Coordinates of C-alpha atoms and ligand atoms in Angstrom, one line a residue:
X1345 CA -28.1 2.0 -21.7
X1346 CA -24.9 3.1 -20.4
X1347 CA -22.7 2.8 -23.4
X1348 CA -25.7 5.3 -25.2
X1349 CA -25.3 7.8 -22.2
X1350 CA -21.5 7.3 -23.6
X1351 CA -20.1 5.8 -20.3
X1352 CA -18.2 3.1 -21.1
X1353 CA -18.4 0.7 -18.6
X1354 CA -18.3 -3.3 -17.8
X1355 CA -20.9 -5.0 -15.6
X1356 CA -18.8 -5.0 -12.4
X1357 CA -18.3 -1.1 -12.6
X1358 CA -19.8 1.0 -9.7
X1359 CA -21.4 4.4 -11.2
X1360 CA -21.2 7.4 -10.0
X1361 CA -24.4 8.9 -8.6
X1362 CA -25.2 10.8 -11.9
X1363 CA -25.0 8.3 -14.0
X1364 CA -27.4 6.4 -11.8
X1365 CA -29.7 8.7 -11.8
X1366 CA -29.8 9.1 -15.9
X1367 CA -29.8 5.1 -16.5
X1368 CA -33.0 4.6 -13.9
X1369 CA -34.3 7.2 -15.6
X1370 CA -33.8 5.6 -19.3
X1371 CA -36.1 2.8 -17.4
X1372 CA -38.6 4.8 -16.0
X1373 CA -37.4 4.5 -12.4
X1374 CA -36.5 7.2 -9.7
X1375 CA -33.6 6.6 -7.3
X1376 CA -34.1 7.7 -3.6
X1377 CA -30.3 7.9 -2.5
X1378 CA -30.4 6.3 1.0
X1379 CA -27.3 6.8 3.3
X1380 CA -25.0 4.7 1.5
X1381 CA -23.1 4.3 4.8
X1382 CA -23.4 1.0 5.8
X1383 CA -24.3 1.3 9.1
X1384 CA -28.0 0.5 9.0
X1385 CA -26.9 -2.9 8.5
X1386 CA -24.6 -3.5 10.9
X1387 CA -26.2 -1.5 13.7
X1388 CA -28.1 -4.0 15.7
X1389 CA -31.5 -3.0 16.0
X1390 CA -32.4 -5.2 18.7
X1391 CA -33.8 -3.7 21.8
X1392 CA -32.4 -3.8 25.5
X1393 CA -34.5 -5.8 27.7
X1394 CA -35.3 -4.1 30.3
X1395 CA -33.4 -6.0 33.2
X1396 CA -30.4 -6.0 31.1
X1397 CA -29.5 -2.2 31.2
X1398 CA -27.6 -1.4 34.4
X1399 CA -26.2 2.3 35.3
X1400 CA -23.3 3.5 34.0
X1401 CA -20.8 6.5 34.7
X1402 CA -21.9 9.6 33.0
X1403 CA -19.6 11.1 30.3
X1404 CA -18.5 14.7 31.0
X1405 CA -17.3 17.0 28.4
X1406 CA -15.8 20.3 29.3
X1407 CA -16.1 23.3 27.1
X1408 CA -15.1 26.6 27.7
X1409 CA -13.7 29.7 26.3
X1410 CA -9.9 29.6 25.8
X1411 CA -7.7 30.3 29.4
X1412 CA -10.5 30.3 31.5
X1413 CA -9.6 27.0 32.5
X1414 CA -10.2 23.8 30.8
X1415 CA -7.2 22.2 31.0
X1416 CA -6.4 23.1 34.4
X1417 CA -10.2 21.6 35.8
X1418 CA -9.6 18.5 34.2
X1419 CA -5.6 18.2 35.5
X1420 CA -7.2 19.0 38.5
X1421 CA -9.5 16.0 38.7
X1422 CA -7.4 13.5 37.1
X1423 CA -4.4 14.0 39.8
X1424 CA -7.0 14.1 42.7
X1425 CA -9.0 11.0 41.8
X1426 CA -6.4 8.4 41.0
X1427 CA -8.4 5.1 42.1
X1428 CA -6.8 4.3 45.9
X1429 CA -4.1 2.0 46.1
X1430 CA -2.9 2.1 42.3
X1431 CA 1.0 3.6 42.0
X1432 CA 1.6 6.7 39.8
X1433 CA -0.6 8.8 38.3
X1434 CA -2.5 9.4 35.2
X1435 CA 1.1 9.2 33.1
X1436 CA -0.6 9.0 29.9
X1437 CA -2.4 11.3 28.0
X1438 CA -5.7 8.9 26.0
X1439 CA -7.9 11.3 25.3
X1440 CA -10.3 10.2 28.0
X1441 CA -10.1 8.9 31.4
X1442 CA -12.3 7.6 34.1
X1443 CA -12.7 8.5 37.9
X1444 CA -13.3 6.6 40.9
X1445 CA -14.8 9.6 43.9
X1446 CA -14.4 8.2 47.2
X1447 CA -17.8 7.0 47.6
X1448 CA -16.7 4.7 44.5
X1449 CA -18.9 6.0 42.2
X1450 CA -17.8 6.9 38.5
X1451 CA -17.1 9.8 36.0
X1452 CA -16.2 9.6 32.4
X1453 CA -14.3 12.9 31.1
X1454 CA -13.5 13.2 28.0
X1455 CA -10.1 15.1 27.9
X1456 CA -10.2 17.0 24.6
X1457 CA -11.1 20.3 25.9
X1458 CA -12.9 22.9 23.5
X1459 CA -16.0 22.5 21.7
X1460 CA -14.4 21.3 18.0
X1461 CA -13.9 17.8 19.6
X1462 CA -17.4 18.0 20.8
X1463 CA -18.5 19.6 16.9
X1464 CA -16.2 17.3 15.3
X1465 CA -17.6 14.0 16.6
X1466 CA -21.1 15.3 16.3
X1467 CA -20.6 16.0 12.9
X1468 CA -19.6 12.3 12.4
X1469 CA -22.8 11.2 14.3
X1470 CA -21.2 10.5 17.3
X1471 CA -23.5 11.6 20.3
X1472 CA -20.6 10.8 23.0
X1473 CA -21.3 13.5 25.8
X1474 CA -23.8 12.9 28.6
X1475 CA -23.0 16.5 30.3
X1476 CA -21.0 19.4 29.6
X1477 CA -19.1 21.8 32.3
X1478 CA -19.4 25.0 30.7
X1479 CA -15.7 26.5 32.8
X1480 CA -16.1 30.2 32.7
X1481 CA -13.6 32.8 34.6
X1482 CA -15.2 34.5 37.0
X1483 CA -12.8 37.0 36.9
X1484 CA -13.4 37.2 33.2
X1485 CA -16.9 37.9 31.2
X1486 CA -18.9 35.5 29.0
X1487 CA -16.9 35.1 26.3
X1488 CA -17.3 34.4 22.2
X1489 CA -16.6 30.9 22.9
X1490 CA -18.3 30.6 26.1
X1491 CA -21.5 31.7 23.8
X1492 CA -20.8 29.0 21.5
X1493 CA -19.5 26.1 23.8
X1494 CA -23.5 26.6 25.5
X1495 CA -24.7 27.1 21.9
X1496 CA -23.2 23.4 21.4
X1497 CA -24.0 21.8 24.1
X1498 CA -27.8 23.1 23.7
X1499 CA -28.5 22.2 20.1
X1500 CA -26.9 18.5 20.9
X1501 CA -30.1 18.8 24.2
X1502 CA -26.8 18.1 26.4
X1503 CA -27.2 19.2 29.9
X1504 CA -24.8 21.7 31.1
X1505 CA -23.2 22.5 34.5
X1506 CA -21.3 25.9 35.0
X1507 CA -18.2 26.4 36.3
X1508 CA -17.3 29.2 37.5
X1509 CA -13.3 29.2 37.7
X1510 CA -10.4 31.8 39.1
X1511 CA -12.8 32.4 42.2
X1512 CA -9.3 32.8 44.0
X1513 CA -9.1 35.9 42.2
X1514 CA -9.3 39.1 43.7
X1515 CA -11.1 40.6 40.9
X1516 CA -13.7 37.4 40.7
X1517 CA -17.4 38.4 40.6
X1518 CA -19.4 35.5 39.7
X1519 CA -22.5 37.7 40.1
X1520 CA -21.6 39.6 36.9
X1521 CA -21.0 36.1 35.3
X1522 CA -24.3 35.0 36.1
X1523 CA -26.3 38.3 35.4
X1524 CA -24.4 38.3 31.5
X1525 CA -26.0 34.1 31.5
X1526 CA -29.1 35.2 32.3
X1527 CA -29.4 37.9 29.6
X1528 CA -28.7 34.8 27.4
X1529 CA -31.4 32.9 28.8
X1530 CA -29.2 30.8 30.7
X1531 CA -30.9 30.9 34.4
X1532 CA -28.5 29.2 37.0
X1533 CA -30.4 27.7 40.2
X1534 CA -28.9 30.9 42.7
X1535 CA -31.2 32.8 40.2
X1536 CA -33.8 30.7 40.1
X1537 CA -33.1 28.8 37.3
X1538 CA -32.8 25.1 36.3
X1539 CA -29.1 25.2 35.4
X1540 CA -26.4 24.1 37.7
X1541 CA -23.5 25.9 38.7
X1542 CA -20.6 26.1 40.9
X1543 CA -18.1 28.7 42.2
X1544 CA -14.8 26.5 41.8
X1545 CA -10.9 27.8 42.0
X1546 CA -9.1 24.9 39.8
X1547 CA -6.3 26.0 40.4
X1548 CA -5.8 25.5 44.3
X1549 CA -8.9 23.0 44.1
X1550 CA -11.7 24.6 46.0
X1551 CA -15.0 23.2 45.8
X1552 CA -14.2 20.7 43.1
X1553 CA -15.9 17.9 44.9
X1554 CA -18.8 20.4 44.8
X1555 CA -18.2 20.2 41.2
X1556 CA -18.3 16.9 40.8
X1557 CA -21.4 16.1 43.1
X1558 CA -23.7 18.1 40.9
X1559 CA -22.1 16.0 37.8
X1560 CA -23.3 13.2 40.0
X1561 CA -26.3 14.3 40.9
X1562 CA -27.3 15.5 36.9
X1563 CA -26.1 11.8 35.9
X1564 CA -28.9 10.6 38.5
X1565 CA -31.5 12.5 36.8
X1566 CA -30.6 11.7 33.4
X1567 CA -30.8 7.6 34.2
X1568 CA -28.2 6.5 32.5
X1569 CA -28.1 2.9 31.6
X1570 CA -26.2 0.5 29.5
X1571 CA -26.0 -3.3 28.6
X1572 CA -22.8 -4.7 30.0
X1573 CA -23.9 -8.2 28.7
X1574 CA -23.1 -8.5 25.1
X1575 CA -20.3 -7.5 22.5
X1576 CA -18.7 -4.5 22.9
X1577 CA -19.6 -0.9 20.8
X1578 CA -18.6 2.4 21.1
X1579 CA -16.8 5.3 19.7
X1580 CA -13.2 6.1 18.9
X1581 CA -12.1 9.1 20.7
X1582 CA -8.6 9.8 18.8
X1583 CA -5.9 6.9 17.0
X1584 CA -2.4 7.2 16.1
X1585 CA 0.7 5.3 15.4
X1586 CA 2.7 4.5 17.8
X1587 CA 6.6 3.8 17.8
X1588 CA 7.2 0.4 18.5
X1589 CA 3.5 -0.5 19.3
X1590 CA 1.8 0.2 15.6
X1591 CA -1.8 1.7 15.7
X1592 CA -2.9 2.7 19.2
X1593 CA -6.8 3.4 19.6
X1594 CA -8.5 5.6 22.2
X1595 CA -12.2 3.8 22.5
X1596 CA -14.9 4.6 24.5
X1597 CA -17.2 1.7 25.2
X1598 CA -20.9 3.1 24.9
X1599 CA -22.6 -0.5 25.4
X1600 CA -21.5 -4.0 25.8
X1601 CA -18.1 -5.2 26.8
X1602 CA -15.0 -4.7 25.3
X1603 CA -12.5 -7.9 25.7
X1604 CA -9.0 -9.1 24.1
X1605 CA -8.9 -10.8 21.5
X1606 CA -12.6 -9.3 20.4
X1607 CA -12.1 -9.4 16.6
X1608 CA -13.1 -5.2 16.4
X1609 CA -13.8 -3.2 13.1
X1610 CA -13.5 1.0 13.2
X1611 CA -14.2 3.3 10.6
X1612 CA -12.2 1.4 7.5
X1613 CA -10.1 0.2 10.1
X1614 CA -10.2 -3.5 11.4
X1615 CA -8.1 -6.2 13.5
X1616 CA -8.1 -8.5 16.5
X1617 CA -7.7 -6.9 20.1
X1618 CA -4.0 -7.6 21.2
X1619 CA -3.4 -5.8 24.6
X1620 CA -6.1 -3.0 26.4
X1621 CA -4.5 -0.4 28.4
X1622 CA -6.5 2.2 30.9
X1623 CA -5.2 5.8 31.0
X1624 CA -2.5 4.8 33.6
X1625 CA -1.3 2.4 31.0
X1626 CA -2.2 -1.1 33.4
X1627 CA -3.2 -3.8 31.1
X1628 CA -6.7 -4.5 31.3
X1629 CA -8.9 -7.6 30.1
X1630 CA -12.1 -6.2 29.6
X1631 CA -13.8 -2.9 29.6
X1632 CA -17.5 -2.5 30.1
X1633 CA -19.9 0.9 29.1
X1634 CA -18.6 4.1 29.5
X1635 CA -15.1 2.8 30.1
X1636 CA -12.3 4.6 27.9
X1637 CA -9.3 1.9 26.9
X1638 CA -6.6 2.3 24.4
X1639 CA -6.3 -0.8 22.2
X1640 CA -3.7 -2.3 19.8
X1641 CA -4.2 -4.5 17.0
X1642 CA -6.1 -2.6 14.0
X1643 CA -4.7 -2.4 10.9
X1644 CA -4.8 2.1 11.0
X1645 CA -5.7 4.2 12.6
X1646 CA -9.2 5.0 12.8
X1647 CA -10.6 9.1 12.5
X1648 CA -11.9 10.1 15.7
X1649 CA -15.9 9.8 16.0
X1650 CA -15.4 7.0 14.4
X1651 CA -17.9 4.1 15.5
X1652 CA -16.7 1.0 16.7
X1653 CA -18.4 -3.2 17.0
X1654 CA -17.0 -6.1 17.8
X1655 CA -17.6 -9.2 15.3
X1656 CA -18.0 -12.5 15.7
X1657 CA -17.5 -13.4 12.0
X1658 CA -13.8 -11.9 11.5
X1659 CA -14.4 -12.0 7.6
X1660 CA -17.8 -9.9 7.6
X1661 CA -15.8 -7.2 9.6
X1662 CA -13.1 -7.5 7.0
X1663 CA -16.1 -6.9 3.9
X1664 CA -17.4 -3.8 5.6
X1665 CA -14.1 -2.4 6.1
X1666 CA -13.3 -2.9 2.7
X1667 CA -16.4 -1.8 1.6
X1668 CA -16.7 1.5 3.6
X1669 CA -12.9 2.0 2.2
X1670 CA -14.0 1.7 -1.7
X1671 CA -17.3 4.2 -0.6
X1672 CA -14.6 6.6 0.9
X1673 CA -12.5 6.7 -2.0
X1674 CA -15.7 6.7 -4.7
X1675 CA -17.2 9.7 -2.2
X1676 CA -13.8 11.5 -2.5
X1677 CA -13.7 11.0 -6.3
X1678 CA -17.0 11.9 -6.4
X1679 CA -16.9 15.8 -4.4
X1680 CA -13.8 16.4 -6.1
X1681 CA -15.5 15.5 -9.6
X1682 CA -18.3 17.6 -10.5
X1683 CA -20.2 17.3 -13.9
X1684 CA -21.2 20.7 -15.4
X1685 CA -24.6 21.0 -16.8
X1686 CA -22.6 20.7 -20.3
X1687 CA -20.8 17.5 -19.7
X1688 CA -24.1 15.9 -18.5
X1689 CA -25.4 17.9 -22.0
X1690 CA -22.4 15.7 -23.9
X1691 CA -23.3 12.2 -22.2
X1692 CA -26.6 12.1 -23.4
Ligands
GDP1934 P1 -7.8 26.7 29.1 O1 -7.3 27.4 27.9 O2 -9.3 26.9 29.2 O3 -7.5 25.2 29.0 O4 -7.2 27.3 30.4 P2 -6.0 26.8 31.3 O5 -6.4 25.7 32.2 O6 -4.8 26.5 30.4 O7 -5.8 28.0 32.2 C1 -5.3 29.3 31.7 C2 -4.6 30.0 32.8 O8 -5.4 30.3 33.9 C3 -3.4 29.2 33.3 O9 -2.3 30.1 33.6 C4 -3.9 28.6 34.7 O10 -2.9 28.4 35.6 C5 -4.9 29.7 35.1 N1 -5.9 29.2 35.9 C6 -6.8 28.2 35.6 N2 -7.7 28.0 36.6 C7 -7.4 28.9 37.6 C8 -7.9 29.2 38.9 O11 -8.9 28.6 39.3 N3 -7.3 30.2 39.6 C9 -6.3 30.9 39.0 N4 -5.8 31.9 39.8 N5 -5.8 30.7 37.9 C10 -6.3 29.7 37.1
MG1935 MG1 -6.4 24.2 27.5

């Protein structure tokens, strides 16, 4: 059928999605294009039990527009909340990190301030973020991006906390900030709303533990639970390759527990779990849900967003990879090639 469509091909040849279509068709069949990710079959479909899912620390995005004061927030709580009795602080920057608050509960932040990491990871089906602080200068108005950060984090149905930064500013005025949310339709509690928010000065720290207590508290509604007892998933958070070390991964565990010498595949990327390594850089063994680690030993590095499982059968891994590698490259082929109506016209 092929060679009379004039595609000259042997029996081991993968066809490209038009030429599927025009051979079922010389047969009488239809093709229904699933996915042809392979994730269905490797995504364990197995339920939970009940008793197995403990809490875990929520995972805290924050999204903002540009100087109002991302980056200074999440310096703020990551020199603040080093974990008592550990030397040095947070040296390295992971991409995430994770907080112990003095009454030794947890917080996940992701550390890639702005809302394309949060897009970006969406887009790749990666629902990471539990909670968003929406940081907004309170010196400054609602910005473009503030719009779209709370545009984000409401089409992904992720809860959002406001910030309300620079209040050490003479020219603050959060009541502004909240009048120009609420002709948005975002109602903060002081205004008799259901969104949280908090006047906050990241810059000389005040009321960040308030902050972080209405994370807490949001976390406690939302019920967040995981399965610590069983092989390790997640999402990749950002890879590179490092001088001396090779690939270096950035994973956040989502369920299960991550240990050395798990045999891991990412993405098209695969290899066995040589050394784990928390923010501060401290070795680490294992690494349970909602835990960010850096890892070494895959083969690349894998694109952030990027889903993560750990394999028993080292050579199934290894099949997928490959696999998902040849779709890549058959996908790229494929968006860079398109047939006209007259080539199609020609091959029949
Ligand atoms: P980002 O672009 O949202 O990451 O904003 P940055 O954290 O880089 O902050 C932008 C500028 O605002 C920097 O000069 C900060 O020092 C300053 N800034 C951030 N937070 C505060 C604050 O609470 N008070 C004051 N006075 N300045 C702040
Ligand atoms: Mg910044």
């Amino acid at each position: 059928a092929c060679f009379s469509l004039g595609v000259m091909v042997t029996m081991n040849q993968r066809l490209e999605a038009d030429t599927l279509l025009l051979v079922a068709d010389e047969f009488g069949f239809k093709i229904e294009f699933s996915d042809a990710d392979l994730e269905e079959s490797i995504t364990e479909v197995e339920a939970d039990a009940p008793e197995d899912l403990l809490s875990r620390a929520p995972i805290v995005t924050v999204m903002g527009h540009v100087d109002h004061g991302k980056t200074s927030l999440l310096d703020y709580i990551r020199k603040t909340n080093v974990i008592a009795g550990e030397s040095g602080g947070i040296t390295q920057h992971i991409g995430a990190y994770n907080v112990e608050l003095e009454d030794g509960q947890r917080i996940t932040f992701l550390d890639t301030p702005g809302h394309e990491a949060f897009t970006a990871m969406r887009a790749r089906g990666a629902q990471v973020t539990d909670i968003a602080i929406i940081v907004i200068a309170a010196d400054d108005d609602v910005m473009p991006q503030t719009k779209e950060a709370i545009a984000h984090a409401q089409a992904a149905g992720v809860p959002m906390i406001i910030a309300l930064n620079k209040m050490d500013r003479p020219g603050a005025n959060p009541d502004k900030v909240r009048e120009q949310l609420s002709a948005m339709n975002v109602l903060v509690e002081e205004w008799g709303g259901n969104v949280q928010s908090q006047e906050v000065s990241a810059k000389i720290g005040t009321n960040m533990d308030a902050l972080l207590e209405k994370v807490l508290l949001q976390a406690e509604l939302l019920e967040l639970t995981a399965n610590p007892d069983k092989l390790g998933q997640g999402v990749v958070i950002e890879a590179s390759l490092d001088k001396g070390r090779g690939y270096i991964s950035t994973v956040l565990v989502q369920s299960g527990t991550l240990k050395i010498g798990d045999y891991v595949l990412a993405g098209t990327n695969h290899g066995k779990i040589k050394a784990m390594l928390d923010e501060r850089g401290n070795p680490l063994e294992t690494a349970g849900p909602a835990i960010p680690v850096t890892i070494l030993g895959l083969d690349g590095a894998p694109t952030a967003g990027d889903k993560f499982r750990v394999f028993t059968d080292e050579k199934e891994a290894k099949t997928i990879a490959n696999k998902r590698d040849q779709l890549q490259r058959e996908q790229s082929i494929r968006t860079k090639k398109h047939l006209t109506l007259d080539e199609i016209g020609r091959r029949i």
